[in-house]
Amino acid sequence: MNSKIWLSSPHMGGNEQKYVQEAFDTNWVAPLGPNVNGFEQDLENYIGEKSKVACLSSGTAALHLALILANVQQDDEVLCQSMTFSASANPIVYQKAKPVFIDSEEDTWNLCPLHLEAAIKDGIAKGKKPKAIIVVHLYGMPAKMDAILAIAQQYGVTLIEDAAEALGSSYKGQKCGTFGDFGILSFNGNKIITTSGGGALVCKTEASKQKAIFLATQARDNAPHYQHSEIGYNYRMSNIVAGIGRGQMEVLDKHISYRRNNNQFYQEIFKDVNGVTVFKETTNDFFSNHWLSCIVIDAAITGFSREDLRLHLEKENIESRPLWKPMHLQPVFNDYKYFGANIAENLFKKGLCLPSGSNLTDADRERIAKSIKNLL
Ligand SMILES: *Cc1c(COP(=O)(O)O)cnc(C)c1O
């Protein structure tokens, strides 16, 4: 059997262990220390736009803190892109608030501005203005941030940007994660850079960043003893993990160019195939890191479905995966409202993520191409 080709696997640059060793050598084996500060600095320099970054234990923890900082409370409504990973929506429920799911639009597969505005108007008409909006940059593709920002500002609703999959992507030259009142990043094992597990909250002000760090370290008041006036969390990033992050930042741009090359590779394979579309930027306003390369298969034209292709690749030990199943179709979110049509649902039915790692070798790509061409 050929070795397994993964959808997206960790890809170390080389210097990660140097930073981790430094942490051991100086005994900074704790959820604070020079690597945490250094990684935050690296991220602030990279995404720019005067962002203040707090490194945390996960992207999910970052979303949870963003909702707390947005003052989301019990029974509040939070508008959330339906087409996403469940981690975008779960923290809404941690706050005992209610997700309201919104459909995607065709170009970016992300939050549809029209359905978003309809949901806000509906909330206002019912005397319940939504507390926050969660927009996602799916698979690295930037959402239509001009339109979404304008709506958030017009109605005065806090905007939270889930950029877990989009570190290094940009919209009109501005990095994803820096548009909203808050942005979140993830460094989980399969993301574009990984610290094994970890995340970050991107804030607009130093005060918000400090408040996030305060909440992430058990909300300890300024006193010699342990004094608490608020409920805290244990969400800070470890100094060991941050060392991996500093090493990964050195190779981030290289990883993005590899992933963008993967997207080109799939465009080449499918360029003359009727009924298969490779997901890509529609205009130069969008720059995707192409974290995962995805295709949409119209089985009525191709004669095979996304499931046929998935199983065909699996037989040859090549991993692929259906697109995210929309949240409004998930049993756990059955009871919540949904605004939209069936764009996300159709993408789920027809879409497949293909191997996209920055560490794919030429031999891997040859195997993938051969396997796909076999089915075609
Ligand atoms: C990975 C991911 C998250 C969660 O990040 P973790 O670090 O795994 O908690 C949130 N949203 C999206 C869209 C993701 O892909």
Coordinates of C-alpha atoms and ligand atoms in Angstrom, one line a residue:
M1 CA 0.0 0.0 0.0
N2 CA 1.2 3.5 -0.8
S3 CA 1.8 5.8 2.1
K4 CA -1.2 8.0 3.1
I5 CA -1.6 11.4 1.5
W6 CA -3.3 13.6 4.0
L7 CA -5.7 16.5 3.4
S8 CA -3.5 18.9 5.4
S9 CA -0.8 17.8 7.9
P10 CA 1.6 19.7 10.1
H11 CA 4.7 21.0 8.3
M12 CA 7.5 22.2 10.4
G13 CA 10.0 24.8 9.2
G14 CA 13.1 23.8 11.2
N15 CA 13.5 26.5 13.9
E16 CA 10.5 25.5 16.0
Q17 CA 12.6 23.2 18.3
K18 CA 15.2 26.0 18.8
Y19 CA 12.5 28.2 20.4
V20 CA 11.1 25.3 22.4
Q21 CA 14.6 24.5 23.6
E22 CA 15.1 28.1 24.7
A23 CA 11.9 27.8 26.8
F24 CA 13.4 24.7 28.5
D25 CA 16.8 26.3 28.9
T26 CA 15.4 29.3 30.7
N27 CA 12.7 27.3 32.5
W28 CA 9.8 29.3 31.0
V29 CA 7.6 26.2 31.0
A30 CA 4.3 28.1 31.7
P31 CA 1.3 29.8 30.1
L32 CA 3.4 33.0 29.8
G33 CA 7.0 33.9 28.8
P34 CA 9.2 35.3 26.0
N35 CA 7.8 33.0 23.3
V36 CA 4.2 34.1 24.0
N37 CA 5.2 37.7 23.8
G38 CA 7.4 37.1 20.8
F39 CA 4.7 35.1 18.9
E40 CA 2.2 37.9 19.6
Q41 CA 4.7 40.5 18.3
D42 CA 5.3 38.3 15.1
L43 CA 1.6 38.1 14.5
E44 CA 1.0 41.8 15.0
N45 CA 3.8 42.6 12.6
Y46 CA 2.4 40.2 10.1
I47 CA -1.3 41.1 10.0
G48 CA -0.7 44.8 10.6
E49 CA -3.5 47.4 10.6
K50 CA -2.5 48.2 14.2
S51 CA -3.9 45.0 15.5
K52 CA -3.3 43.8 19.1
V53 CA -3.0 40.1 19.4
A54 CA -3.5 37.9 22.4
C55 CA -2.4 34.3 22.1
L56 CA -4.7 31.7 23.5
S57 CA -5.2 27.9 23.9
S58 CA -7.3 27.6 20.8
G59 CA -9.3 29.4 18.2
T60 CA -12.5 28.3 19.9
A61 CA -11.3 29.9 23.1
A62 CA -10.6 33.1 21.1
L63 CA -14.2 33.1 19.8
H64 CA -15.6 32.6 23.2
L65 CA -13.6 35.6 24.6
A66 CA -14.7 37.7 21.6
L67 CA -18.3 37.0 22.4
I68 CA -17.7 37.9 26.1
L69 CA -16.0 41.1 25.1
A70 CA -18.9 41.9 22.8
N71 CA -21.1 41.5 25.9
V72 CA -23.1 38.6 24.4
Q73 CA -25.3 37.2 27.2
Q74 CA -28.1 34.7 27.8
D75 CA -30.9 34.8 25.1
D76 CA -29.0 37.3 22.9
E77 CA -29.0 36.5 19.2
V78 CA -25.8 36.1 17.3
L79 CA -25.8 35.9 13.5
C80 CA -23.4 33.3 12.3
Q81 CA -22.4 32.0 8.8
S82 CA -24.0 28.6 8.5
M83 CA -21.4 27.1 6.1
T84 CA -18.5 26.6 8.6
F85 CA -16.9 24.3 11.2
S86 CA -19.0 23.9 14.4
A87 CA -16.3 25.7 16.4
S88 CA -17.6 29.0 14.9
A89 CA -21.0 28.5 16.5
N90 CA -20.4 26.5 19.7
P91 CA -19.2 29.4 21.8
I92 CA -22.5 31.2 21.1
V93 CA -24.1 28.4 23.0
Y94 CA -21.4 28.5 25.8
Q95 CA -22.8 32.0 26.5
K96 CA -26.4 30.6 26.5
A97 CA -27.1 32.9 23.6
K98 CA -28.9 31.9 20.4
P99 CA -27.2 31.4 17.0
V100 CA -29.1 32.5 14.0
F101 CA -27.6 30.9 10.9
I102 CA -27.1 32.7 7.6
D103 CA -26.6 31.3 4.1
S104 CA -23.5 31.8 1.9
E105 CA -23.2 33.6 -1.4
E106 CA -21.9 32.0 -4.6
D107 CA -18.6 33.8 -5.2
T108 CA -16.9 33.4 -1.8
W109 CA -19.0 30.7 -0.2
N110 CA -19.1 33.1 2.8
L111 CA -21.7 35.1 4.6
C112 CA -24.3 36.5 2.2
P113 CA -24.7 40.3 2.8
L114 CA -28.3 40.2 1.6
H115 CA -29.5 37.5 4.0
L116 CA -27.4 39.1 6.7
E117 CA -29.2 42.4 6.4
A118 CA -32.6 40.6 6.2
A119 CA -31.8 38.8 9.5
I120 CA -30.8 42.0 11.2
K121 CA -34.0 43.8 10.0
D122 CA -36.1 40.8 11.2
G123 CA -34.4 40.9 14.6
I124 CA -35.0 44.7 14.9
A125 CA -38.6 44.3 13.9
K126 CA -39.1 41.8 16.6
G127 CA -37.5 44.1 19.2
K128 CA -34.3 42.0 19.4
K129 CA -31.4 43.5 17.6
P130 CA -28.6 40.9 17.1
K131 CA -25.7 41.3 19.5
A132 CA -22.9 40.2 17.1
I133 CA -22.1 38.8 13.6
I134 CA -19.7 36.0 13.0
V135 CA -18.3 36.0 9.5
V136 CA -15.9 33.2 8.4
H137 CA -13.2 33.2 5.6
L138 CA -13.8 29.6 4.5
Y139 CA -10.9 27.6 3.3
G140 CA -8.9 30.8 3.3
M141 CA -11.2 32.7 0.9
P142 CA -11.9 36.2 2.2
A143 CA -15.6 37.1 2.7
K144 CA -17.0 40.3 1.0
M145 CA -15.8 42.4 3.8
D146 CA -16.7 45.8 2.3
A147 CA -20.4 44.9 2.2
I148 CA -20.4 43.1 5.5
L149 CA -18.5 45.9 7.4
A150 CA -20.9 48.5 6.0
I151 CA -23.9 46.5 7.3
A152 CA -22.4 45.9 10.7
Q153 CA -21.6 49.6 11.0
Q154 CA -25.0 50.8 9.7
Y155 CA -26.9 48.8 12.3
G156 CA -24.3 49.1 15.0
V157 CA -23.7 45.3 15.5
T158 CA -20.3 44.0 16.7
L159 CA -18.4 42.1 13.9
I160 CA -16.4 39.1 14.8
E161 CA -14.2 37.6 12.0
D162 CA -13.4 33.9 12.2
A163 CA -10.1 33.9 10.3
A164 CA -9.1 30.4 11.7
E165 CA -8.5 29.2 8.1
A166 CA -7.3 32.4 6.6
L167 CA -4.1 33.5 8.2
G168 CA -2.2 35.3 5.4
S169 CA -5.3 35.8 3.2
S170 CA -6.3 39.4 2.4
Y171 CA -9.2 41.5 0.9
K172 CA -8.3 44.6 -1.0
G173 CA -4.8 44.3 0.4
Q174 CA -5.9 44.2 4.0
K175 CA -5.2 41.0 6.0
C176 CA -8.1 38.8 7.1
G177 CA -8.7 39.0 10.8
T178 CA -8.2 42.8 11.0
F179 CA -11.5 44.1 9.6
G180 CA -13.9 43.2 12.5
D181 CA -14.1 44.5 16.0
F182 CA -12.5 41.2 16.8
G183 CA -10.8 38.5 14.7
I184 CA -9.7 35.0 15.6
L185 CA -6.9 32.8 14.4
S186 CA -6.3 29.1 14.9
F187 CA -3.0 27.1 15.0
N188 CA -4.6 23.7 15.3
G189 CA -2.8 20.7 13.8
N190 CA -4.3 21.0 10.3
K191 CA -4.3 24.8 9.9
I192 CA -1.9 26.7 7.6
I193 CA 0.6 27.0 10.5
T194 CA 0.3 24.8 13.6
T195 CA 1.5 25.0 17.2
S196 CA -0.1 21.5 17.7
G197 CA -3.0 23.4 19.2
G198 CA -3.5 27.1 19.8
G199 CA -5.3 30.2 18.7
A200 CA -5.3 34.0 19.0
L201 CA -7.7 36.9 19.5
V202 CA -7.1 39.9 17.3
C203 CA -8.2 43.1 19.0
K204 CA -8.5 46.8 17.8
T205 CA -7.1 48.2 21.1
E206 CA -4.5 47.4 23.7
A207 CA -7.2 47.7 26.3
S208 CA -9.3 44.9 24.7
K209 CA -6.2 42.8 24.4
Q210 CA -5.4 43.2 28.1
K211 CA -9.0 42.5 29.0
A212 CA -8.8 39.2 27.0
I213 CA -5.6 38.2 28.7
F214 CA -7.1 39.0 32.1
L215 CA -10.1 36.8 31.4
A216 CA -7.9 34.1 29.9
T217 CA -5.8 33.9 33.1
Q218 CA -8.7 33.4 35.6
A219 CA -9.7 37.1 35.9
R220 CA -7.4 37.8 38.8
D221 CA -7.7 41.2 40.3
N222 CA -4.7 43.3 41.2
A223 CA -4.0 42.2 44.8
P224 CA -1.3 40.2 46.6
H225 CA -3.8 37.4 47.4
Y226 CA -6.1 35.7 44.9
Q227 CA -9.0 38.1 44.5
H228 CA -11.7 37.8 41.8
S229 CA -14.6 40.0 40.8
E230 CA -15.4 38.2 37.6
I231 CA -15.6 34.7 36.2
G232 CA -12.3 33.8 34.5
Y233 CA -11.0 31.1 32.1
N234 CA -7.9 29.2 31.7
Y235 CA -7.4 30.0 28.0
R236 CA -3.8 31.4 27.8
M237 CA -1.3 29.9 25.4
S238 CA 1.7 28.0 26.8
N239 CA 5.2 29.3 26.3
I240 CA 6.2 25.9 24.8
V241 CA 3.5 26.0 22.2
A242 CA 4.3 29.7 21.4
G243 CA 7.8 28.6 20.6
I244 CA 6.5 26.3 17.8
G245 CA 4.5 29.3 16.6
R246 CA 7.5 31.5 16.3
G247 CA 9.3 28.9 14.2
Q248 CA 6.2 28.5 12.0
M249 CA 5.9 32.3 11.4
E250 CA 9.3 32.1 9.7
V251 CA 7.8 29.8 7.0
L252 CA 4.3 31.1 6.8
D253 CA 4.6 32.9 3.5
K254 CA 6.4 30.0 2.0
H255 CA 3.6 27.7 3.1
I256 CA 1.0 30.0 1.5
S257 CA 2.8 29.9 -1.8
Y258 CA 2.9 26.1 -1.7
R259 CA -0.8 26.0 -1.0
R260 CA -1.5 28.4 -3.7
N261 CA 0.5 26.2 -6.1
N262 CA -1.7 23.3 -5.1
N263 CA -4.7 25.2 -6.1
Q264 CA -3.0 25.9 -9.5
F265 CA -2.3 22.2 -9.8
Y266 CA -6.0 21.3 -9.4
Q267 CA -7.0 24.0 -11.8
E268 CA -4.7 22.4 -14.3
I269 CA -6.1 18.9 -13.7
F270 CA -9.7 20.0 -14.1
K271 CA -9.4 22.8 -16.7
D272 CA -11.0 20.7 -19.5
V273 CA -13.4 18.8 -17.3
N274 CA -17.0 19.8 -17.8
G275 CA -19.0 19.8 -14.5
V276 CA -16.0 20.3 -12.1
T277 CA -15.2 23.8 -10.8
V278 CA -12.1 24.5 -8.7
F279 CA -12.8 27.1 -6.0
K280 CA -10.8 30.2 -6.6
E281 CA -10.8 34.0 -6.3
T282 CA -13.3 35.8 -8.6
T283 CA -11.5 39.1 -8.7
N284 CA -8.1 40.6 -7.7
D285 CA -9.8 42.1 -4.6
F286 CA -9.5 38.6 -3.0
F287 CA -6.2 36.9 -2.1
S288 CA -6.8 33.4 -0.6
N289 CA -4.1 31.5 1.2
H290 CA -5.9 28.4 -0.3
W291 CA -5.6 26.6 3.0
L292 CA -7.6 23.8 1.4
S293 CA -8.3 23.5 -2.3
C294 CA -11.9 22.5 -3.0
I295 CA -13.9 21.5 -6.1
V296 CA -17.6 21.4 -6.8
I297 CA -18.8 18.4 -8.9
D298 CA -22.0 18.6 -10.9
A299 CA -22.8 14.8 -11.0
A300 CA -25.4 15.3 -13.7
I301 CA -22.6 16.4 -16.1
T302 CA -19.7 14.4 -14.9
G303 CA -21.5 11.1 -14.2
F304 CA -19.8 10.8 -10.9
S305 CA -20.5 12.4 -7.5
R306 CA -18.2 14.0 -4.9
E307 CA -18.7 10.8 -2.9
D308 CA -17.6 8.6 -5.9
L309 CA -14.4 10.6 -6.1
R310 CA -13.9 10.6 -2.4
L311 CA -14.2 6.8 -2.2
H312 CA -12.1 6.4 -5.3
L313 CA -9.2 8.4 -3.7
E314 CA -9.6 6.6 -0.4
K315 CA -9.0 3.3 -2.1
E316 CA -5.6 4.7 -3.1
N317 CA -4.9 6.0 0.4
I318 CA -5.5 9.6 -0.5
E319 CA -7.6 11.6 1.9
S320 CA -10.3 14.0 0.8
R321 CA -13.3 15.3 2.6
P322 CA -16.8 16.7 1.9
L323 CA -17.1 20.5 2.4
W324 CA -18.4 21.6 5.9
K325 CA -21.9 20.5 6.5
P326 CA -23.9 23.7 7.2
M327 CA -24.7 24.4 10.8
H328 CA -28.5 24.8 10.1
L329 CA -28.5 21.2 9.0
Q330 CA -26.7 19.9 12.1
P331 CA -28.9 18.0 14.6
V332 CA -27.4 19.9 17.5
F333 CA -28.6 23.2 16.0
N334 CA -32.0 22.1 14.8
D335 CA -33.9 24.5 16.9
Y336 CA -32.3 27.7 15.7
K337 CA -33.4 30.2 13.1
Y338 CA -32.0 30.2 9.5
F339 CA -32.0 32.9 6.9
G340 CA -31.2 32.0 3.4
A341 CA -31.8 29.7 0.5
N342 CA -29.9 26.5 -0.4
I343 CA -26.4 27.8 -1.5
A344 CA -24.6 26.3 1.5
E345 CA -26.6 23.1 1.3
N346 CA -25.8 22.6 -2.4
L347 CA -22.1 23.3 -1.8
F348 CA -22.2 20.6 0.9
K349 CA -23.8 18.1 -1.5
K350 CA -21.4 18.7 -4.4
G351 CA -18.2 19.9 -2.8
L352 CA -15.0 18.1 -1.9
C353 CA -11.7 19.3 -0.3
L354 CA -8.6 17.7 -1.9
P355 CA -5.2 17.2 -0.4
S356 CA -3.7 20.6 0.1
G357 CA -0.7 20.4 2.5
S358 CA 2.2 22.7 2.0
N359 CA 4.3 19.5 2.4
L360 CA 2.9 17.6 -0.6
T361 CA 5.7 16.3 -2.7
D362 CA 5.9 16.1 -6.5
A363 CA 5.4 12.3 -6.2
D364 CA 2.3 12.9 -4.1
R365 CA 0.9 15.2 -6.7
E366 CA 1.6 12.7 -9.4
R367 CA -0.3 10.0 -7.5
I368 CA -3.2 12.4 -7.0
A369 CA -3.3 13.4 -10.6
K370 CA -3.1 9.8 -11.8
S371 CA -5.8 8.7 -9.5
I372 CA -8.2 11.5 -10.5
K373 CA -7.5 11.0 -14.2
N374 CA -8.3 7.3 -13.8
L375 CA -11.8 8.1 -12.6
L376 CA -12.3 10.8 -15.3
Ligands
LIG1 C1 -10.3 25.4 13.2 C2 -11.4 26.3 13.2 C3 -11.9 26.9 14.4 C4 -11.4 26.5 15.7 O1 -10.1 26.6 16.0 P1 -9.4 25.7 17.1 O2 -8.1 26.3 17.3 O3 -9.4 24.3 16.6 O4 -10.3 25.8 18.4 C5 -12.9 27.9 14.3 N1 -13.4 28.2 13.1 C6 -13.0 27.6 11.9 C7 -13.7 28.1 10.7 C8 -12.0 26.7 11.9 O5 -11.7 26.1 10.8

